[in-house]
PDB file of C-alpha atoms and ligand atoms in Angstrom:
ATOM      1  CA  MET Z   1     205.048-149.678 116.400  1.00 53.00           C
ATOM      2  CA  LEU Z   2     203.434-152.996 117.168  1.00 66.00           C
ATOM      3  CA  SER Z   3     206.622-154.425 118.634  1.00 72.00           C
ATOM      4  CA  ALA Z   4     206.896-151.439 120.982  1.00 76.00           C
ATOM      5  CA  ARG Z   5     203.340-152.017 122.180  1.00 80.00           C
ATOM      6  CA  GLN Z   6     204.017-155.723 122.506  1.00 85.00           C
ATOM      7  CA  THR Z   7     206.870-154.956 124.884  1.00 87.00           C
ATOM      8  CA  LEU Z   8     204.527-152.769 126.913  1.00 84.00           C
ATOM      9  CA  ILE Z   9     201.829-155.447 126.991  1.00 87.00           C
ATOM     10  CA  ARG Z  10     204.344-158.097 127.999  1.00 91.00           C
ATOM     11  CA  GLU Z  11     205.651-155.916 130.822  1.00 88.00           C
ATOM     12  CA  GLU Z  12     202.150-155.334 132.147  1.00 87.00           C
ATOM     13  CA  LEU Z  13     201.321-159.028 131.887  1.00 92.00           C
ATOM     14  CA  GLU Z  14     204.484-160.066 133.678  1.00 94.00           C
ATOM     15  CA  ALA Z  15     204.057-157.449 136.402  1.00 90.00           C
ATOM     16  CA  GLY Z  16     200.431-158.462 136.930  1.00 91.00           C
ATOM     17  CA  THR Z  17     200.861-162.229 136.832  1.00 94.00           C
ATOM     18  CA  GLY Z  18     204.320-162.592 138.339  1.00 93.00           C
ATOM     19  CA  ALA Z  19     205.206-165.062 135.576  1.00 95.00           C
ATOM     20  CA  ALA Z  20     207.174-164.944 132.334  1.00 95.00           C
ATOM     21  CA  ILE Z  21     204.876-164.487 129.347  1.00 95.00           C
ATOM     22  CA  GLY Z  22     205.048-165.827 125.815  1.00 95.00           C
ATOM     23  CA  MET Z  23     203.043-164.157 123.094  1.00 93.00           C
ATOM     24  CA  ALA Z  24     202.498-164.148 119.363  1.00 91.00           C
ATOM     25  CA  VAL Z  25     200.770-161.581 117.202  1.00 85.00           C
ATOM     26  CA  ASP Z  26     198.690-162.848 114.331  1.00 80.00           C
ATOM     27  CA  GLY Z  27     198.733-160.107 111.734  1.00 75.00           C
ATOM     28  CA  SER Z  28     197.774-162.308 108.818  1.00 72.00           C
ATOM     29  CA  LYS Z  29     194.218-160.963 108.678  1.00 69.00           C
ATOM     30  CA  SER Z  30     193.017-157.413 108.235  1.00 69.00           C
ATOM     31  CA  ARG Z  31     192.640-157.064 111.992  1.00 73.00           C
ATOM     32  CA  THR Z  32     195.323-158.072 114.396  1.00 77.00           C
ATOM     33  CA  GLY Z  33     194.917-160.966 116.833  1.00 84.00           C
ATOM     34  CA  LEU Z  34     197.070-162.012 119.748  1.00 88.00           C
ATOM     35  CA  ARG Z  35     197.831-165.192 121.699  1.00 93.00           C
ATOM     36  CA  ILE Z  36     199.268-165.123 125.216  1.00 95.00           C
ATOM     37  CA  TRP Z  37     200.582-167.957 127.392  1.00 97.00           C
ATOM     38  CA  PHE Z  38     202.956-168.638 130.277  1.00 97.00           C
ATOM     39  CA  ALA Z  39     206.467-169.010 128.877  1.00 96.00           C
ATOM     40  CA  ASP Z  40     207.502-171.853 131.193  1.00 95.00           C
ATOM     41  CA  LEU Z  41     204.454-173.934 130.209  1.00 95.00           C
ATOM     42  CA  GLU Z  42     204.491-173.084 126.502  1.00 93.00           C
ATOM     43  CA  GLU Z  43     201.252-172.934 124.568  1.00 94.00           C
ATOM     44  CA  ARG Z  44     200.468-176.624 124.778  1.00 95.00           C
ATOM     45  CA  TYR Z  45     200.903-177.271 128.488  1.00 97.00           C
ATOM     46  CA  GLY Z  46     199.047-174.404 130.078  1.00 97.00           C
ATOM     47  CA  PRO Z  47     196.324-171.772 129.759  1.00 98.00           C
ATOM     48  CA  VAL Z  48     196.232-169.670 126.602  1.00 97.00           C
ATOM     49  CA  ALA Z  49     194.366-166.426 126.072  1.00 97.00           C
ATOM     50  CA  GLU Z  50     193.460-165.781 122.472  1.00 94.00           C
ATOM     51  CA  MET Z  51     192.214-162.464 121.188  1.00 91.00           C
ATOM     52  CA  ARG Z  52     190.232-162.213 117.945  1.00 88.00           C
ATOM     53  CA  PRO Z  53     188.316-159.449 116.186  1.00 88.00           C
ATOM     54  CA  TYR Z  54     184.609-159.582 116.982  1.00 92.00           C
ATOM     55  CA  GLY Z  55     181.935-157.645 115.133  1.00 90.00           C
ATOM     56  CA  LEU Z  56     182.656-154.179 113.844  1.00 87.00           C
ATOM     57  CA  LYS Z  57     184.675-152.594 116.618  1.00 87.00           C
ATOM     58  CA  GLY Z  58     185.022-155.410 119.090  1.00 92.00           C
ATOM     59  CA  TYR Z  59     187.328-158.166 120.211  1.00 92.00           C
ATOM     60  CA  ALA Z  60     186.643-161.559 121.761  1.00 96.00           C
ATOM     61  CA  VAL Z  61     189.055-163.087 124.241  1.00 96.00           C
ATOM     62  CA  THR Z  62     188.935-166.835 124.775  1.00 97.00           C
ATOM     63  CA  LEU Z  63     190.815-168.378 127.653  1.00 98.00           C
ATOM     64  CA  GLY Z  64     191.295-172.116 127.377  1.00 98.00           C
ATOM     65  CA  PHE Z  65     193.904-174.807 127.851  1.00 97.00           C
ATOM     66  CA  GLY Z  66     196.444-176.315 125.512  1.00 94.00           C
ATOM     67  CA  ALA Z  67     196.177-179.907 124.307  1.00 94.00           C
ATOM     68  CA  PHE Z  68     198.618-181.248 126.930  1.00 97.00           C
ATOM     69  CA  ALA Z  69     197.568-179.129 129.917  1.00 97.00           C
ATOM     70  CA  GLY Z  70     196.280-182.041 132.042  1.00 97.00           C
ATOM     71  CA  GLU Z  71     198.954-181.699 134.692  1.00 97.00           C
ATOM     72  CA  VAL Z  72     198.418-177.966 135.104  1.00 97.00           C
ATOM     73  CA  VAL Z  73     194.636-178.441 135.226  1.00 98.00           C
ATOM     74  CA  ARG Z  74     195.098-180.977 138.050  1.00 97.00           C
ATOM     75  CA  ARG Z  75     197.294-178.492 139.892  1.00 96.00           C
ATOM     76  CA  ILE Z  76     194.674-175.758 139.438  1.00 97.00           C
ATOM     77  CA  ALA Z  77     191.867-178.050 140.600  1.00 96.00           C
ATOM     78  CA  GLY Z  78     193.768-178.460 143.867  1.00 96.00           C
ATOM     79  CA  ALA Z  79     194.276-174.711 144.454  1.00 96.00           C
ATOM     80  CA  GLY Z  80     193.506-173.412 147.949  1.00 94.00           C
ATOM     81  CA  SER Z  81     190.398-171.390 148.764  1.00 92.00           C
ATOM     82  CA  GLU Z  82     192.307-168.109 149.101  1.00 91.00           C
ATOM     83  CA  ASP Z  83     193.790-168.554 145.618  1.00 94.00           C
ATOM     84  CA  VAL Z  84     190.353-169.372 144.191  1.00 95.00           C
ATOM     85  CA  HIS Z  85     188.857-166.328 145.910  1.00 94.00           C
ATOM     86  CA  LEU Z  86     191.558-164.041 144.531  1.00 95.00           C
ATOM     87  CA  ALA Z  87     191.289-165.548 141.030  1.00 97.00           C
ATOM     88  CA  ARG Z  88     187.527-164.914 140.945  1.00 96.00           C
ATOM     89  CA  ALA Z  89     188.019-161.374 142.287  1.00 95.00           C
ATOM     90  CA  LEU Z  90     190.560-160.666 139.520  1.00 97.00           C
ATOM     91  CA  VAL Z  91     188.132-161.791 136.812  1.00 97.00           C
ATOM     92  CA  ALA Z  92     185.309-159.878 138.521  1.00 96.00           C
ATOM     93  CA  SER Z  93     187.444-156.723 138.340  1.00 96.00           C
ATOM     94  CA  VAL Z  94     187.054-156.674 134.546  1.00 97.00           C
ATOM     95  CA  ASP Z  95     184.887-153.701 133.575  1.00 95.00           C
ATOM     96  CA  SER Z  96     181.167-154.429 133.610  1.00 95.00           C
ATOM     97  CA  SER Z  97     180.827-153.322 129.959  1.00 96.00           C
ATOM     98  CA  VAL Z  98     182.810-156.454 129.043  1.00 97.00           C
ATOM     99  CA  GLU Z  99     180.683-159.606 128.822  1.00 97.00           C
ATOM    100  CA  VAL Z 100     182.598-162.322 130.670  1.00 98.00           C
ATOM    101  CA  GLU Z 101     181.264-165.863 130.695  1.00 98.00           C
ATOM    102  CA  VAL Z 102     182.455-169.270 131.750  1.00 98.00           C
ATOM    103  CA  GLN Z 103     181.024-172.021 129.613  1.00 97.00           C
ATOM    104  CA  GLY Z 104     178.358-173.918 131.579  1.00 96.00           C
ATOM    105  CA  GLN Z 105     179.106-172.188 134.901  1.00 97.00           C
ATOM    106  CA  GLU Z 106     177.952-169.263 137.030  1.00 97.00           C
ATOM    107  CA  MET Z 107     180.395-166.356 137.284  1.00 96.00           C
ATOM    108  CA  ALA Z 108     180.000-166.196 141.072  1.00 94.00           C
ATOM    109  CA  ASP Z 109     181.601-169.578 141.670  1.00 96.00           C
ATOM    110  CA  TRP Z 110     183.375-170.698 138.498  1.00 98.00           C
ATOM    111  CA  LYS Z 111     186.092-173.253 138.882  1.00 96.00           C
ATOM    112  CA  ILE Z 112     188.468-175.223 136.705  1.00 97.00           C
ATOM    113  CA  THR Z 113     188.171-178.990 136.885  1.00 95.00           C
ATOM    114  CA  THR Z 114     188.894-180.105 133.321  1.00 95.00           C
ATOM    115  CA  GLY Z 115     190.899-178.972 130.308  1.00 96.00           C
ATOM    116  CA  ASP Z 116     187.625-178.177 128.514  1.00 96.00           C
ATOM    117  CA  PHE Z 117     187.309-175.043 130.645  1.00 98.00           C
ATOM    118  CA  ARG Z 118     186.482-171.981 128.514  1.00 98.00           C
ATOM    119  CA  MET Z 119     186.235-168.402 129.670  1.00 98.00           C
ATOM    120  CA  THR Z 120     185.195-165.831 127.089  1.00 98.00           C
ATOM    121  CA  ALA Z 121     185.090-162.063 127.174  1.00 98.00           C
ATOM    122  CA  ILE Z 122     183.462-159.847 124.551  1.00 98.00           C
ATOM    123  CA  ILE Z 123     184.715-156.281 124.396  1.00 97.00           C
ATOM    124  CA  ARG Z 124     182.738-153.877 122.193  1.00 95.00           C
ATOM    125  CA  ASN Z 125     183.176-150.351 120.878  1.00 90.00           C
ATOM    126  CA  LEU Z 126     186.958-150.322 120.906  1.00 91.00           C
ATOM    127  CA  PRO Z 127     189.066-147.630 119.220  1.00 90.00           C
ATOM    128  CA  ARG Z 128     189.504-148.242 115.489  1.00 85.00           C
ATOM    129  CA  ASP Z 129     193.292-148.197 115.678  1.00 85.00           C
ATOM    130  CA  PRO Z 130     194.109-151.921 116.010  1.00 79.00           C
ATOM    131  CA  GLU Z 131     197.187-151.269 118.137  1.00 82.00           C
ATOM    132  CA  VAL Z 132     195.297-149.089 120.595  1.00 86.00           C
ATOM    133  CA  ALA Z 133     192.504-151.667 120.739  1.00 87.00           C
ATOM    134  CA  LEU Z 134     195.011-154.464 121.303  1.00 84.00           C
ATOM    135  CA  THR Z 135     196.659-152.592 124.154  1.00 86.00           C
ATOM    136  CA  GLU Z 136     193.332-151.780 125.789  1.00 91.00           C
ATOM    137  CA  VAL Z 137     192.038-155.338 125.599  1.00 92.00           C
ATOM    138  CA  SER Z 138     195.299-156.748 126.924  1.00 90.00           C
ATOM    139  CA  ARG Z 139     195.525-154.354 129.846  1.00 91.00           C
ATOM    140  CA  ASP Z 140     191.883-154.325 130.886  1.00 94.00           C
ATOM    141  CA  THR Z 141     190.790-157.893 130.184  1.00 97.00           C
ATOM    142  CA  ILE Z 142     193.631-160.314 129.427  1.00 96.00           C
ATOM    143  CA  VAL Z 143     195.918-159.198 132.269  1.00 96.00           C
ATOM    144  CA  PRO Z 144     193.348-159.908 135.035  1.00 97.00           C
ATOM    145  CA  MET Z 145     192.265-163.168 133.363  1.00 98.00           C
ATOM    146  CA  MET Z 146     195.839-164.439 133.086  1.00 97.00           C
ATOM    147  CA  ALA Z 147     196.654-163.175 136.591  1.00 97.00           C
ATOM    148  CA  ALA Z 148     193.753-165.313 137.835  1.00 98.00           C
ATOM    149  CA  MET Z 149     195.325-168.335 136.098  1.00 98.00           C
ATOM    150  CA  ALA Z 150     198.753-167.501 137.575  1.00 97.00           C
ATOM    151  CA  GLU Z 151     197.235-167.386 141.058  1.00 96.00           C
ATOM    152  CA  LEU Z 152     195.512-170.772 140.575  1.00 97.00           C
ATOM    153  CA  ILE Z 153     198.664-172.342 139.167  1.00 97.00           C
ATOM    154  CA  GLY Z 154     200.512-170.912 142.142  1.00 94.00           C
ATOM    155  CA  TYR Z 155     203.375-169.056 140.540  1.00 92.00           C
ATOM    156  CA  ASP Z 156     205.725-168.349 143.391  1.00 80.00           C
ATOM    157  CA  VAL Z 157     205.641-165.057 145.103  1.00 67.00           C
ATOM    158  CA  ILE Z 158     209.197-163.889 145.462  1.00 59.00           C
ATOM    159  CA  GLU Z 159     210.015-164.179 149.136  1.00 57.00           C
ATOM    160  CA  GLU Z 160     212.622-161.772 150.348  1.00 57.00           C
ATOM    161  CA  ASP Z 161     214.355-163.218 153.352  1.00 53.00           C
ATOM    162  CA  ASP Z 162     213.388-161.433 156.504  1.00 52.00           C
ATOM    163  CA  HIS Z 163     216.649-161.996 158.339  1.00 51.00           C
ATOM    164  CA  GLY Z 164     217.006-159.634 161.239  1.00 51.00           C
ATOM    165  CA  GLU Z 165     213.281-159.692 161.944  1.00 52.00           C
ATOM    166  CA  PRO Z 166     212.796-160.272 165.655  1.00 51.00           C
ATOM    167  CA  GLU Z 167     210.813-163.278 166.775  1.00 54.00           C
ATOM    168  CA  TYR Z 168     207.585-162.353 168.485  1.00 57.00           C
ATOM    169  CA  GLU Z 169     204.103-163.624 169.014  1.00 58.00           C
ATOM    170  CA  GLY Z 170     202.139-163.499 165.792  1.00 64.00           C
ATOM    171  CA  ALA Z 171     205.222-163.769 163.574  1.00 70.00           C
ATOM    172  CA  GLU Z 172     203.539-166.431 161.483  1.00 73.00           C
ATOM    173  CA  LEU Z 173     200.503-164.214 160.874  1.00 72.00           C
ATOM    174  CA  PHE Z 174     202.855-161.408 159.992  1.00 75.00           C
ATOM    175  CA  THR Z 175     204.431-163.685 157.372  1.00 80.00           C
ATOM    176  CA  THR Z 176     200.980-164.323 155.888  1.00 81.00           C
ATOM    177  CA  VAL Z 177     200.402-160.584 155.672  1.00 83.00           C
ATOM    178  CA  ARG Z 178     203.807-159.993 154.016  1.00 85.00           C
ATOM    179  CA  ARG Z 179     203.215-162.778 151.527  1.00 87.00           C
ATOM    180  CA  ARG Z 180     199.887-161.211 150.560  1.00 89.00           C
ATOM    181  CA  GLU Z 181     201.487-157.773 150.272  1.00 91.00           C
ATOM    182  CA  ARG Z 182     204.172-159.102 147.925  1.00 91.00           C
ATOM    183  CA  ASN Z 183     201.864-161.165 145.746  1.00 93.00           C
ATOM    184  CA  PRO Z 184     201.784-159.456 142.319  1.00 94.00           C
ATOM    185  CA  ARG Z 185     198.194-160.644 141.758  1.00 95.00           C
ATOM    186  CA  ASN Z 186     197.066-158.973 144.982  1.00 95.00           C
ATOM    187  CA  ARG Z 187     198.871-155.816 143.870  1.00 95.00           C
ATOM    188  CA  LEU Z 188     197.162-155.936 140.489  1.00 95.00           C
ATOM    189  CA  LEU Z 189     193.715-156.395 142.041  1.00 96.00           C
ATOM    190  CA  CYS Z 190     194.344-153.663 144.612  1.00 96.00           C
ATOM    191  CA  ILE Z 191     195.345-151.175 141.883  1.00 95.00           C
ATOM    192  CA  ARG Z 192     192.421-152.163 139.669  1.00 95.00           C
ATOM    193  CA  LEU Z 193     189.983-151.624 142.531  1.00 95.00           C
ATOM    194  CA  HIS Z 194     191.508-148.625 144.299  1.00 95.00           C
ATOM    195  CA  GLY Z 195     193.671-146.932 141.668  1.00 95.00           C
ATOM    196  CA  GLU Z 196     197.426-146.376 141.512  1.00 95.00           C
ATOM    197  CA  VAL Z 197     197.455-143.497 143.997  1.00 97.00           C
ATOM    198  CA  CYS Z 198     198.776-143.578 147.574  1.00 98.00           C
ATOM    199  CA  ALA Z 199     195.884-143.906 150.033  1.00 97.00           C
ATOM    200  CA  CYS Z 200     197.824-141.886 152.648  1.00 97.00           C
ATOM    201  CA  CYS Z 201     199.476-138.941 150.885  1.00 97.00           C
ATOM    202  CA  GLY Z 202     197.690-138.988 147.518  1.00 97.00           C
ATOM    203  CA  LEU Z 203     200.921-139.337 145.532  1.00 97.00           C
ATOM    204  CA  ASP Z 204     200.519-140.694 142.010  1.00 97.00           C
ATOM    205  CA  PRO Z 205     204.036-142.020 141.364  1.00 97.00           C
ATOM    206  CA  ARG Z 206     203.471-142.327 137.625  1.00 95.00           C
ATOM    207  CA  GLU Z 207     202.684-138.625 137.505  1.00 96.00           C
ATOM    208  CA  THR Z 208     205.810-137.853 139.533  1.00 96.00           C
ATOM    209  CA  TYR Z 209     208.293-140.301 138.000  1.00 96.00           C
ATOM    210  CA  GLY Z 210     206.837-141.027 134.579  1.00 95.00           C
ATOM    211  CA  VAL Z 211     207.766-144.427 133.195  1.00 89.00           C
ATOM    212  CA  ALA Z 212     209.787-145.173 136.356  1.00 93.00           C
ATOM    213  CA  GLY Z 213     206.720-144.625 138.502  1.00 93.00           C
ATOM    214  CA  SER Z 214     205.064-148.056 138.739  1.00 91.00           C
ATOM    215  CA  ILE Z 215     206.117-148.319 142.368  1.00 95.00           C
ATOM    216  CA  ILE Z 216     202.827-148.362 144.276  1.00 96.00           C
ATOM    217  CA  GLU Z 217     202.919-151.063 146.955  1.00 96.00           C
ATOM    218  CA  VAL Z 218     200.145-153.045 148.543  1.00 96.00           C
ATOM    219  CA  HIS Z 219     199.419-152.747 152.228  1.00 96.00           C
ATOM    220  CA  HIS Z 220     197.367-155.289 154.139  1.00 92.00           C
ATOM    221  CA  LEU Z 221     194.938-153.341 156.300  1.00 90.00           C
ATOM    222  CA  GLU Z 222     193.808-156.080 158.626  1.00 76.00           C
ATOM    223  CA  PRO Z 223     195.348-155.410 162.015  1.00 68.00           C
ATOM    224  CA  LEU Z 224     197.142-158.259 163.678  1.00 63.00           C
ATOM    225  CA  SER Z 225     194.570-158.392 166.436  1.00 63.00           C
ATOM    226  CA  LEU Z 226     191.939-159.293 163.854  1.00 62.00           C
ATOM    227  CA  LEU Z 227     194.151-161.932 162.293  1.00 61.00           C
ATOM    228  CA  LYS Z 228     194.215-163.680 165.637  1.00 66.00           C
ATOM    229  CA  GLU Z 229     190.499-164.199 165.194  1.00 68.00           C
ATOM    230  CA  PRO Z 230     190.597-165.015 161.499  1.00 69.00           C
ATOM    231  CA  ARG Z 231     187.832-164.000 159.160  1.00 74.00           C
ATOM    232  CA  PRO Z 232     187.813-164.771 155.450  1.00 80.00           C
ATOM    233  CA  TYR Z 233     190.461-162.790 153.598  1.00 81.00           C
ATOM    234  CA  ASP Z 234     188.952-160.358 151.116  1.00 85.00           C
ATOM    235  CA  PRO Z 235     191.552-158.656 148.900  1.00 84.00           C
ATOM    236  CA  ALA Z 236     189.075-155.952 147.871  1.00 82.00           C
ATOM    237  CA  ARG Z 237     188.445-154.888 151.446  1.00 87.00           C
ATOM    238  CA  ASP Z 238     191.761-155.758 153.093  1.00 91.00           C
ATOM    239  CA  LEU Z 239     194.290-154.158 150.722  1.00 94.00           C
ATOM    240  CA  ALA Z 240     195.231-150.513 150.186  1.00 96.00           C
ATOM    241  CA  PRO Z 241     197.662-148.953 147.672  1.00 97.00           C
ATOM    242  CA  LEU Z 242     200.499-147.002 149.336  1.00 98.00           C
ATOM    243  CA  CYS Z 243     203.574-145.210 148.012  1.00 98.00           C
ATOM    244  CA  PRO Z 244     206.858-146.772 149.257  1.00 97.00           C
ATOM    245  CA  ASN Z 245     207.432-143.909 151.729  1.00 97.00           C
ATOM    246  CA  CYS Z 246     204.025-144.139 153.379  1.00 97.00           C
ATOM    247  CA  HIS Z 247     204.240-147.937 153.373  1.00 97.00           C
ATOM    248  CA  ARG Z 248     207.554-147.791 155.247  1.00 96.00           C
ATOM    249  CA  ALA Z 249     206.074-145.278 157.685  1.00 96.00           C
ATOM    250  CA  VAL Z 250     203.022-147.464 158.320  1.00 95.00           C
ATOM    251  CA  HIS Z 251     205.258-150.408 159.243  1.00 93.00           C
ATOM    252  CA  THR Z 252     207.508-148.493 161.646  1.00 94.00           C
ATOM    253  CA  ARG Z 253     205.166-149.585 164.412  1.00 92.00           C
ATOM    254  CA  ARG Z 254     205.327-153.312 165.115  1.00 84.00           C
ATOM    255  CA  PRO Z 255     203.868-155.753 165.264  1.00 79.00           C
ATOM    256  CA  GLU Z 256     200.636-153.886 164.602  1.00 84.00           C
ATOM    257  CA  PRO Z 257     201.272-151.232 161.958  1.00 90.00           C
ATOM    258  CA  TRP Z 258     199.971-147.677 162.192  1.00 94.00           C
ATOM    259  CA  SER Z 259     196.541-147.304 160.671  1.00 93.00           C
ATOM    260  CA  LEU Z 260     196.285-145.140 157.559  1.00 95.00           C
ATOM    261  CA  GLU Z 261     194.291-142.593 159.580  1.00 95.00           C
ATOM    262  CA  GLU Z 262     197.038-142.424 162.195  1.00 95.00           C
ATOM    263  CA  VAL Z 263     199.701-141.814 159.540  1.00 95.00           C
ATOM    264  CA  VAL Z 264     197.583-139.083 157.965  1.00 96.00           C
ATOM    265  CA  GLU Z 265     197.301-137.468 161.426  1.00 94.00           C
ATOM    266  CA  LEU Z 266     201.058-137.740 161.925  1.00 94.00           C
ATOM    267  CA  MET Z 267     201.693-136.125 158.547  1.00 94.00           C
ATOM    268  CA  ALA Z 268     199.375-133.252 159.430  1.00 93.00           C
ATOM    269  CA  ASP Z 269     201.260-132.651 162.667  1.00 91.00           C
ATOM    270  CA  PRO Z 270     204.727-134.225 162.341  1.00 88.00           C
ATOM    271  CA  MET Z 271     206.167-132.376 165.375  1.00 87.00           C
ATOM    272  CA  GLY Z 272     203.370-133.727 167.550  1.00 81.00           C
ATOM    273  CA  LYS Z 273     202.322-130.260 168.688  1.00 72.00           C
ATOM    274  CA  ALA Z 274     198.685-131.228 168.793  1.00 63.00           C
ATOM    275  CA  GLY Z 275     199.644-134.100 171.068  1.00 57.00           C
ATOM    276  CA  ILE Z 276     197.219-136.484 169.447  1.00 52.00           C
ATOM    277  CA  LEU Z 277     199.545-139.482 169.341  1.00 52.00           C
TER     278      LEU Z 277
HETATM  279 ZN1   ZN T   1     202.199-141.932 150.256  1.00 53.90          ZN
HETATM  280 ZN1   ZN T   2     202.042-153.092 154.675  1.00 53.90          ZN
END
């Protein structure tokens, strides 16, 4: 049972962080604990999230750094402002019933400058079944915390080559938009904030396709015209979840995609009888 859940947790962690995950379950005590780290860094060279029983029905998650994580901490300290913004937004997306703290820092502007960094989260009133509790804590608290670390470390976003894309004015901005849309941490935050349901057609792919249904994509709402006069990127405001069909439809107009409202209008009147568009 536990190994099946572990596979599930690992899949969610890897999908949310975009990095390979190492984990170990500590079942030596009456209540199960869990340690999670990035596989390529091992436990000693990177961030580690550790989950321990806390109180009667609670768990405490501590996020810290391994003994030899100096290099990674230096890399994180040099992360760009967009990465920092997204990392904070991911941590802020943890449910408000969970007490999240960063040792000696304000939650609004926490940052990582040394290996002594400690982020803790206390989750109370969990289900008694240790496996259910473990899954809940991993999904709702550890995944966003580790995704924040992955963003700061700068795990590569898989870039599909856009060969065949025509050159046009604003192509570079378009690349920025595509990179944000393909960033697994942006996707995770978008789903946590807006749900895993298409913002155009209302499709819930997990309801339709079951276990094969984790296919919601992230669309960047900011029109190209606005990108030409940049304002700070805000993943909470600028991203929308779309099913693959609606996402393709939205991008059939270039360079500025159809707005979600326009696509909804098109769907309501696909033959164009109303002559709106
Ligand atoms: Zn859709
Ligand atoms: Zn898009």
